[in-house]
XYZ file of C-alpha atoms in Angstrom:
540
model
C 122.868 126.725 147.205
C 126.311 126.245 145.620
C 124.815 125.932 142.105
C 122.619 128.990 142.669
C 125.703 131.081 143.506
C 127.362 129.784 140.310
C 124.329 130.712 138.221
C 124.260 134.232 139.655
C 127.965 134.636 138.842
C 127.360 133.345 135.309
C 124.552 135.815 134.610
C 126.879 138.738 135.264
C 129.743 137.159 133.303
C 130.342 138.532 129.785
C 132.086 135.293 128.782
C 129.135 133.028 129.649
C 127.303 131.324 126.788
C 123.966 132.587 128.145
C 125.216 136.169 127.932
C 126.699 135.715 124.439
C 123.625 133.975 122.987
C 121.492 136.697 124.576
C 123.336 139.232 122.384
C 122.200 137.486 119.183
C 118.588 138.673 119.456
C 119.698 142.228 120.234
C 121.411 142.718 116.859
C 119.275 142.788 113.700
C 122.228 143.037 111.323
C 125.966 142.655 111.915
C 128.647 144.779 110.276
C 131.043 141.821 110.134
C 130.388 138.070 110.413
C 133.529 135.938 110.750
C 133.400 132.210 109.994
C 136.153 130.307 111.820
C 137.667 130.679 115.271
C 141.326 129.880 114.700
C 144.164 132.414 114.900
C 143.054 134.239 111.736
C 139.334 134.416 112.498
C 139.925 135.500 116.093
C 142.339 138.172 114.892
C 139.779 139.458 112.362
C 137.047 139.582 115.035
C 139.337 141.506 117.388
C 140.411 143.945 114.666
C 136.794 144.474 113.604
C 135.434 144.980 117.137
C 138.199 147.403 118.157
C 137.381 149.573 115.122
C 133.809 149.756 116.407
C 132.047 147.430 113.969
C 129.281 145.125 115.244
C 131.081 141.800 115.027
C 129.951 138.169 115.210
C 132.311 135.173 115.056
C 131.076 131.578 114.691
C 133.341 128.553 115.247
C 132.068 125.060 114.430
C 133.931 123.285 117.266
C 136.201 125.241 119.610
C 138.563 128.192 119.307
C 141.896 126.948 117.863
C 140.545 123.382 117.540
C 142.322 122.862 114.224
C 145.661 124.144 112.952
C 145.913 126.930 115.536
C 146.501 124.614 118.514
C 148.978 122.359 116.685
C 151.865 124.692 115.846
C 155.542 124.384 116.836
C 154.753 127.091 119.465
C 157.090 129.625 117.828
C 156.536 133.341 117.338
C 159.129 133.814 114.649
C 160.207 135.606 111.512
C 161.061 132.345 109.799
C 164.783 131.702 109.439
C 163.944 129.296 106.599
C 162.159 132.024 104.608
C 165.264 134.170 104.969
C 167.333 131.384 103.376
C 164.760 131.299 100.544
C 165.241 135.049 100.045
C 161.708 136.038 101.090
C 162.882 139.212 102.845
C 159.491 140.973 102.943
C 157.772 138.018 104.613
C 160.557 137.753 107.223
C 160.530 141.492 107.899
C 156.747 141.552 108.391
C 156.836 138.503 110.667
C 159.697 139.887 112.779
C 157.795 143.136 113.267
C 154.685 141.213 114.328
C 156.811 139.001 116.608
C 157.944 142.124 118.420
C 154.382 143.440 118.776
C 153.133 140.103 120.080
C 155.882 140.000 122.712
C 154.705 143.457 123.850
C 150.948 142.780 123.640
C 150.908 139.305 125.252
C 154.026 139.204 127.458
C 152.495 136.532 129.716
C 152.434 134.077 126.801
C 155.336 135.075 124.541
C 158.792 134.224 125.809
C 162.193 135.283 124.505
C 163.755 131.913 123.656
C 167.404 131.109 122.873
C 167.907 128.733 119.937
C 171.206 127.022 119.185
C 172.164 125.731 115.739
C 174.805 123.030 116.359
C 177.663 123.116 113.815
C 179.087 119.806 112.570
C 180.968 121.254 109.579
C 183.780 123.792 109.950
C 182.084 126.399 107.730
C 178.622 126.299 109.347
C 179.556 128.673 112.183
C 180.472 131.445 109.737
C 177.561 130.721 107.382
C 174.823 130.755 110.036
C 176.310 133.662 111.987
C 176.187 135.847 108.864
C 172.636 134.726 108.034
C 171.398 135.373 111.552
C 173.024 138.802 111.716
C 170.765 139.645 108.750
C 167.811 138.205 110.735
C 168.724 140.468 113.698
C 169.053 143.469 111.409
C 165.625 142.923 109.837
C 164.019 142.879 113.307
C 165.176 146.473 113.860
C 163.999 148.082 117.093
C 161.861 145.051 117.930
C 164.859 142.688 118.044
C 164.828 140.172 120.919
C 168.638 140.208 121.174
C 171.767 139.615 119.115
C 172.868 136.310 117.655
C 176.418 135.054 118.298
C 178.783 132.178 117.658
C 179.834 129.977 120.616
C 182.634 127.405 120.754
C 182.336 123.636 121.138
C 182.751 123.683 124.954
C 180.036 126.291 125.490
C 177.705 124.512 123.065
C 178.185 121.219 124.917
C 177.666 122.929 128.294
C 174.385 124.475 127.189
C 173.115 121.372 125.361
C 174.244 118.507 127.606
C 172.427 115.793 125.609
C 173.862 116.929 122.240
C 176.090 114.549 120.253
C 179.704 115.656 120.827
C 181.361 113.689 118.015
C 182.219 116.004 115.135
C 180.858 119.109 116.927
C 182.595 122.377 116.018
C 180.459 124.817 117.991
C 177.092 126.511 117.730
C 175.297 129.681 116.697
C 172.860 131.188 119.212
C 169.950 133.349 118.105
C 166.740 134.555 119.714
C 163.156 134.018 118.671
C 159.761 133.933 120.378
C 158.080 130.914 121.958
C 154.444 130.818 123.082
C 151.356 128.751 123.868
C 149.106 128.854 120.803
C 145.659 127.824 122.073
C 146.101 129.843 125.284
C 146.697 132.910 123.106
C 143.589 132.002 121.080
C 141.463 131.919 124.249
C 142.897 135.257 125.377
C 142.281 136.892 121.978
C 138.679 135.616 122.102
C 138.280 137.189 125.553
C 139.808 140.468 124.326
C 137.387 140.585 121.371
C 134.413 140.006 123.713
C 135.684 142.711 126.075
C 135.711 145.021 123.056
C 132.058 144.301 122.209
C 132.259 141.359 119.797
C 130.026 138.290 120.083
C 132.032 135.069 119.735
C 130.462 131.629 119.860
C 132.193 128.269 119.687
C 130.275 125.034 118.984
C 128.275 127.036 116.445
C 128.454 125.719 112.892
C 127.816 127.754 109.749
C 125.634 125.542 107.545
C 125.056 127.850 104.557
C 125.595 131.314 103.118
C 122.580 133.581 102.510
C 122.499 135.238 99.082
C 120.121 137.930 97.808
C 118.395 137.935 94.409
C 121.517 139.347 92.692
C 123.720 136.619 94.212
C 125.449 138.839 96.775
C 126.107 137.256 100.173
C 124.117 139.031 102.872
C 124.501 136.669 105.824
C 124.864 133.093 107.092
C 122.718 130.202 108.280
C 124.094 128.455 111.342
C 123.354 125.956 114.072
C 124.141 125.913 117.784
C 125.503 122.357 117.956
C 124.796 122.117 121.691
C 121.045 122.622 121.306
C 120.536 122.057 117.533
C 118.874 125.505 117.404
C 118.985 127.046 113.902
C 119.854 130.731 113.381
C 119.989 133.152 110.443
C 122.309 136.140 110.722
C 122.366 139.156 108.392
C 125.719 140.842 107.810
C 127.249 143.548 105.587
C 130.542 141.637 105.379
C 131.031 137.865 105.632
C 134.619 136.713 106.121
C 135.743 133.142 105.495
C 138.648 132.439 107.883
C 138.323 128.676 108.076
C 141.855 127.560 107.184
C 141.871 124.047 105.730
C 138.047 124.205 105.545
C 138.151 127.272 103.247
C 136.969 125.348 100.202
C 133.919 123.960 102.012
C 132.694 127.514 102.609
C 133.566 128.546 99.028
C 131.520 125.609 97.734
C 128.501 126.940 99.669
C 128.533 129.959 97.332
C 129.596 128.033 94.241
C 129.409 124.238 94.069
C 131.952 124.282 91.211
C 134.560 126.358 93.110
C 138.155 125.427 92.299
C 140.438 124.141 95.053
C 142.088 127.153 96.709
C 143.854 125.453 99.637
C 146.263 122.515 99.808
C 146.555 120.912 103.257
C 150.122 120.161 104.343
C 150.536 118.049 107.468
C 153.015 118.816 110.229
C 153.617 116.313 113.023
C 155.178 116.920 116.460
C 156.415 114.497 119.104
C 156.589 115.447 122.792
C 159.230 114.021 125.155
C 160.212 114.457 128.787
C 162.516 117.388 129.536
C 165.439 115.012 130.258
C 166.141 114.821 126.509
C 166.783 118.598 126.406
C 167.319 119.585 130.042
C 168.523 123.174 129.688
C 166.650 126.354 128.735
C 167.907 126.399 125.140
C 166.093 125.120 122.060
C 167.802 123.364 119.150
C 167.302 124.351 115.535
C 168.429 121.749 112.999
C 168.745 123.800 109.805
C 168.724 121.115 107.129
C 166.977 117.781 107.448
C 166.998 115.033 104.843
C 163.781 116.454 103.325
C 165.137 120.008 103.196
C 163.113 121.346 106.128
C 164.240 122.651 109.484
C 163.545 120.675 112.654
C 163.072 122.275 116.069
C 163.440 120.815 119.548
C 161.878 123.378 121.884
C 161.405 123.401 125.674
C 157.665 123.800 126.296
C 155.759 123.513 129.600
C 158.488 121.351 131.188
C 158.562 119.007 128.193
C 160.412 119.117 124.871
C 158.490 119.501 121.627
C 160.156 118.162 118.466
C 158.938 118.818 114.921
C 157.851 119.291 112.311
C 157.191 117.416 109.076
C 155.752 118.578 105.753
C 153.488 116.034 104.082
C 151.168 116.992 101.251
C 147.675 115.572 101.773
C 144.702 115.219 99.443
C 142.085 115.732 102.110
C 141.664 117.167 105.591
C 139.935 116.421 108.870
C 139.465 117.919 112.327
C 141.753 115.233 113.779
C 144.552 114.488 111.309
C 146.650 111.396 112.064
C 150.429 111.128 112.062
C 151.780 108.801 109.411
C 154.288 106.125 110.366
C 157.036 107.595 108.185
C 156.574 111.028 109.806
C 157.094 109.571 113.282
C 160.179 107.656 112.128
C 161.563 110.754 110.394
C 161.356 112.861 113.591
C 162.805 110.093 115.820
C 165.678 109.440 113.410
C 166.505 113.120 112.793
C 166.377 114.013 116.500
C 168.546 111.001 117.390
C 171.175 112.081 114.850
C 171.864 115.021 117.155
C 171.587 113.335 120.569
C 173.943 111.327 122.763
C 170.884 110.166 124.731
C 168.752 108.309 122.202
C 164.954 108.632 122.118
C 162.706 105.661 121.389
C 159.019 105.317 120.619
C 158.420 104.467 124.279
C 159.690 107.946 125.251
C 156.976 109.772 123.297
C 154.497 111.370 125.728
C 152.179 112.792 123.081
C 151.990 112.983 119.333
C 149.944 115.516 117.411
C 149.389 116.391 113.788
C 148.247 119.718 112.369
C 147.314 120.879 108.882
C 148.688 124.033 107.292
C 146.232 125.675 104.893
C 148.627 126.562 102.075
C 147.430 128.526 99.080
C 146.979 126.074 96.202
C 149.651 126.471 93.491
C 148.637 127.656 90.025
C 150.596 124.955 88.181
C 149.651 121.878 90.239
C 153.075 121.884 91.917
C 153.196 119.224 94.620
C 156.052 120.734 96.617
C 154.456 122.187 99.737
C 157.763 123.718 100.826
C 157.549 125.922 97.727
C 153.893 126.905 98.097
C 153.529 130.427 99.418
C 153.502 130.841 103.205
C 152.357 134.460 102.870
C 148.679 135.266 103.318
C 146.167 136.210 100.645
C 142.871 138.090 100.857
C 140.507 136.913 98.104
C 137.190 138.581 97.197
C 134.561 136.474 95.414
C 132.053 137.916 92.936
C 129.395 137.346 95.608
C 131.258 139.690 97.970
C 132.526 136.900 100.247
C 135.989 137.777 101.617
C 138.350 134.839 102.176
C 141.654 135.063 104.042
C 144.082 132.163 103.490
C 147.687 131.246 104.238
C 149.860 133.005 106.785
C 150.916 131.798 110.218
C 150.309 132.488 113.922
C 153.011 135.149 114.152
C 151.318 137.359 111.578
C 147.708 136.798 112.697
C 147.255 140.483 113.639
C 148.555 141.770 110.306
C 146.389 139.283 108.412
C 143.346 140.571 110.278
C 144.260 144.191 109.573
C 144.657 143.461 105.847
C 141.305 141.626 105.767
C 139.304 144.430 107.381
C 141.160 147.029 105.293
C 140.081 145.108 102.193
C 136.418 145.250 103.312
C 136.804 149.033 103.817
C 138.408 149.478 100.389
C 135.393 147.685 98.844
C 133.122 150.278 100.561
C 131.488 147.515 102.599
C 132.416 149.223 105.879
C 132.841 152.883 106.894
C 136.532 153.786 107.102
C 138.006 153.440 110.609
C 141.649 153.042 111.610
C 143.116 149.747 112.857
C 143.508 149.761 116.655
C 145.323 146.487 117.405
C 148.981 147.366 116.893
C 149.559 148.235 120.546
C 146.479 146.611 122.088
C 147.145 144.533 125.214
C 145.693 141.016 124.979
C 143.548 139.749 127.890
C 145.815 138.687 130.767
C 148.786 140.760 129.574
C 151.279 141.303 132.353
C 155.110 141.167 132.263
C 156.183 137.656 133.285
C 159.789 136.929 134.251
C 159.245 133.933 136.538
C 157.932 130.960 134.573
C 158.753 128.317 137.179
C 155.085 128.062 138.192
C 152.907 126.812 135.328
C 150.196 129.361 136.268
C 152.206 132.144 134.580
C 150.220 131.544 131.365
C 147.160 133.146 132.973
C 148.917 136.482 133.459
C 146.669 138.861 135.384
C 143.974 136.139 135.669
C 146.146 134.259 138.188
C 144.491 136.257 140.966
C 141.010 135.116 139.890
C 142.073 131.471 139.992
C 143.730 131.982 143.393
C 140.424 133.450 144.647
C 138.563 130.321 143.432
C 140.953 128.149 145.455
C 140.592 130.415 148.494
C 136.806 129.998 148.342
C 137.011 126.225 147.688
C 140.401 124.839 148.857
C 139.715 121.429 147.248
C 140.124 123.140 143.856
C 143.834 123.560 144.640
C 144.382 119.813 144.082
C 146.182 118.560 140.990
C 144.303 116.788 138.208
C 147.148 114.256 137.788
C 150.414 113.583 139.572
C 152.493 113.795 136.360
C 151.207 117.229 135.328
C 150.900 120.498 137.302
C 147.329 121.461 136.320
C 144.814 122.172 139.088
C 141.087 121.509 139.449
C 140.509 125.270 139.703
C 141.748 125.638 136.109
C 138.873 123.448 134.880
C 136.302 125.679 136.592
C 138.039 128.817 135.303
C 138.134 127.450 131.738
C 134.403 126.711 131.739
C 133.350 129.905 133.489
C 135.580 132.510 131.836
C 137.256 130.895 128.797
C 134.192 129.465 126.978
C 135.283 125.812 127.367
C 132.278 123.498 126.915
C 133.711 119.959 126.743
C 136.422 117.789 128.289
C 138.412 118.214 125.084
C 138.114 122.022 125.171
C 139.611 121.947 128.672
C 142.265 119.214 128.454
C 143.441 119.905 124.887
C 143.321 123.691 124.624
C 142.782 125.501 127.992
C 145.227 123.338 129.930
C 147.502 121.520 127.505
C 147.396 118.057 129.094
C 146.547 116.192 125.869
C 149.510 117.751 124.050
C 151.970 117.180 126.914
C 151.115 113.718 128.210
C 148.244 112.006 126.417
C 148.064 109.026 128.807
C 147.837 111.362 131.818
C 145.111 113.368 130.047
C 143.203 110.144 129.457
C 143.456 109.325 133.187
C 141.951 112.724 134.051
C 138.894 112.306 131.820
C 136.275 111.059 134.289
C 137.159 113.594 136.987
C 137.152 116.528 134.575
C 133.878 115.386 132.956
C 132.232 115.301 136.397
C 133.444 118.837 137.213
C 132.212 120.267 133.890
C 128.880 118.428 134.200
C 128.285 120.008 137.609
C 129.357 123.453 136.420
C 127.087 123.355 133.343
C 124.219 121.385 134.874
C 124.697 118.395 132.528
C 123.221 114.936 133.125
C 124.890 111.539 133.554
C 124.399 110.635 129.863
C 126.313 113.762 128.794
C 129.103 112.918 131.212
C 129.433 109.326 129.971
C 129.431 110.498 126.358
C 132.208 112.994 127.123
C 134.299 110.302 128.814
C 133.890 107.993 125.823
C 134.686 110.696 123.231
C 137.731 112.106 124.971
C 139.189 108.700 125.849
C 138.997 107.754 122.166
C 140.664 111.048 121.181
C 143.435 110.739 123.798
C 144.234 107.238 122.532
C 145.083 108.775 119.147
C 147.657 111.037 120.811
C 149.375 108.030 122.445
C 152.099 106.665 120.183
C 150.998 103.028 120.374
C 147.674 103.986 118.758
C 148.381 107.093 116.730
C 150.286 106.217 113.580
C 148.630 105.380 110.289
C 150.403 104.079 107.249
C 150.291 106.318 104.224
């Protein structure tokens, strides 16, 4: 009886896989087919659907599986780009930061950052620079930056090294949850008529007799069912996998993307107990390092390591781990050790390949590029989470300018993202669901056992697993524990402990057998081990 009720609910649920796959046979030809379900692809699908185009998005694994779930969780203009003199990039990003804070207020938080000053002149230098940052934000500023003295700096950052401290400069930027935003953008696109499918791999591009791309071949990886989709516009938004798609149209295609690896370490909140984040403006490798409060933990990163190849699960290198530990400890009176690391994750930035074979990833453009192939394939590369909406707008505008789509105005600038509701109180971890909190509360009311925690060290509830599968397109243990609730990124050992229980819940919800469940337990346990520091590092 219980499963029958679930099935009836699923049939009337626009986010169910049955409903979404049912839409495939109803559309003979799509206006826009998007390959890739990270920040960029999801943004393009949302932009396309809200303009009224028939839109299909296909993601080979899960929404935000790659780069888009592995960021430093900042919605920012990029203080570093300001120092490099890239005013236009900073201005664009600050504008988009302001829009994102308005459009997804349940996920984007106004965060105070403090730059500790250990040289007498740093207070003046950074205050002037950050006043320019404030000015560029214009009406969408999150608040003014200011200089604070040594006593106030030490009060606000109680674990900060006092020796040699002159004071600090406080500025404001945005902080968010990346893969939660991805799930909410996917929901918003579906609510606006798009068809989005994860665990759906594009296997080839379809070309007509003149070589123009007119669609894609793909496979539902859950059932191994093959599909062919016709589309007026095909958009490659696959990040570090860009070149694999380009090689489908031309086996000799030149490398267009250089993967740069960024690693983050996650510690308990005791190492940064207040509400403020730390920004270390100049590390030994010339980058900035952030220590940011995130979901009752502290996230520290990142690195910048040029790689020759890429994978879905990049591994932290030993020297990257040591670099973060050493740099963070330089600023702490309470020293961190390897044993304090709760989770470690690596992400790959898809940077536009340099023209002159330059190896310096810090100097490779962070701005986005829209590239049109002779076949008509449109590729969007570069950029960052903060500017995902603008990247999408530019991509669809390019398709319109090529006369591939009828002209329609962009509608996303002031579009509320699914779940949007003003959120002041973030003491309860459920705030990330915004207006969906009521739906989860109703699940618990109907089945009180779903109000139990998944693990004593983390706040996540059983009801969140059911919600993720039913309404957020989660299909596997990893989809749930890595990207719908962030257990894997916050405490990898705790996530590993949850595996069997979560696999059993998903198996019941989706009608899976024992073999599926055991396979899920094996796969996720192996993955979680890689996020535990004793297993994660590889030598370069």
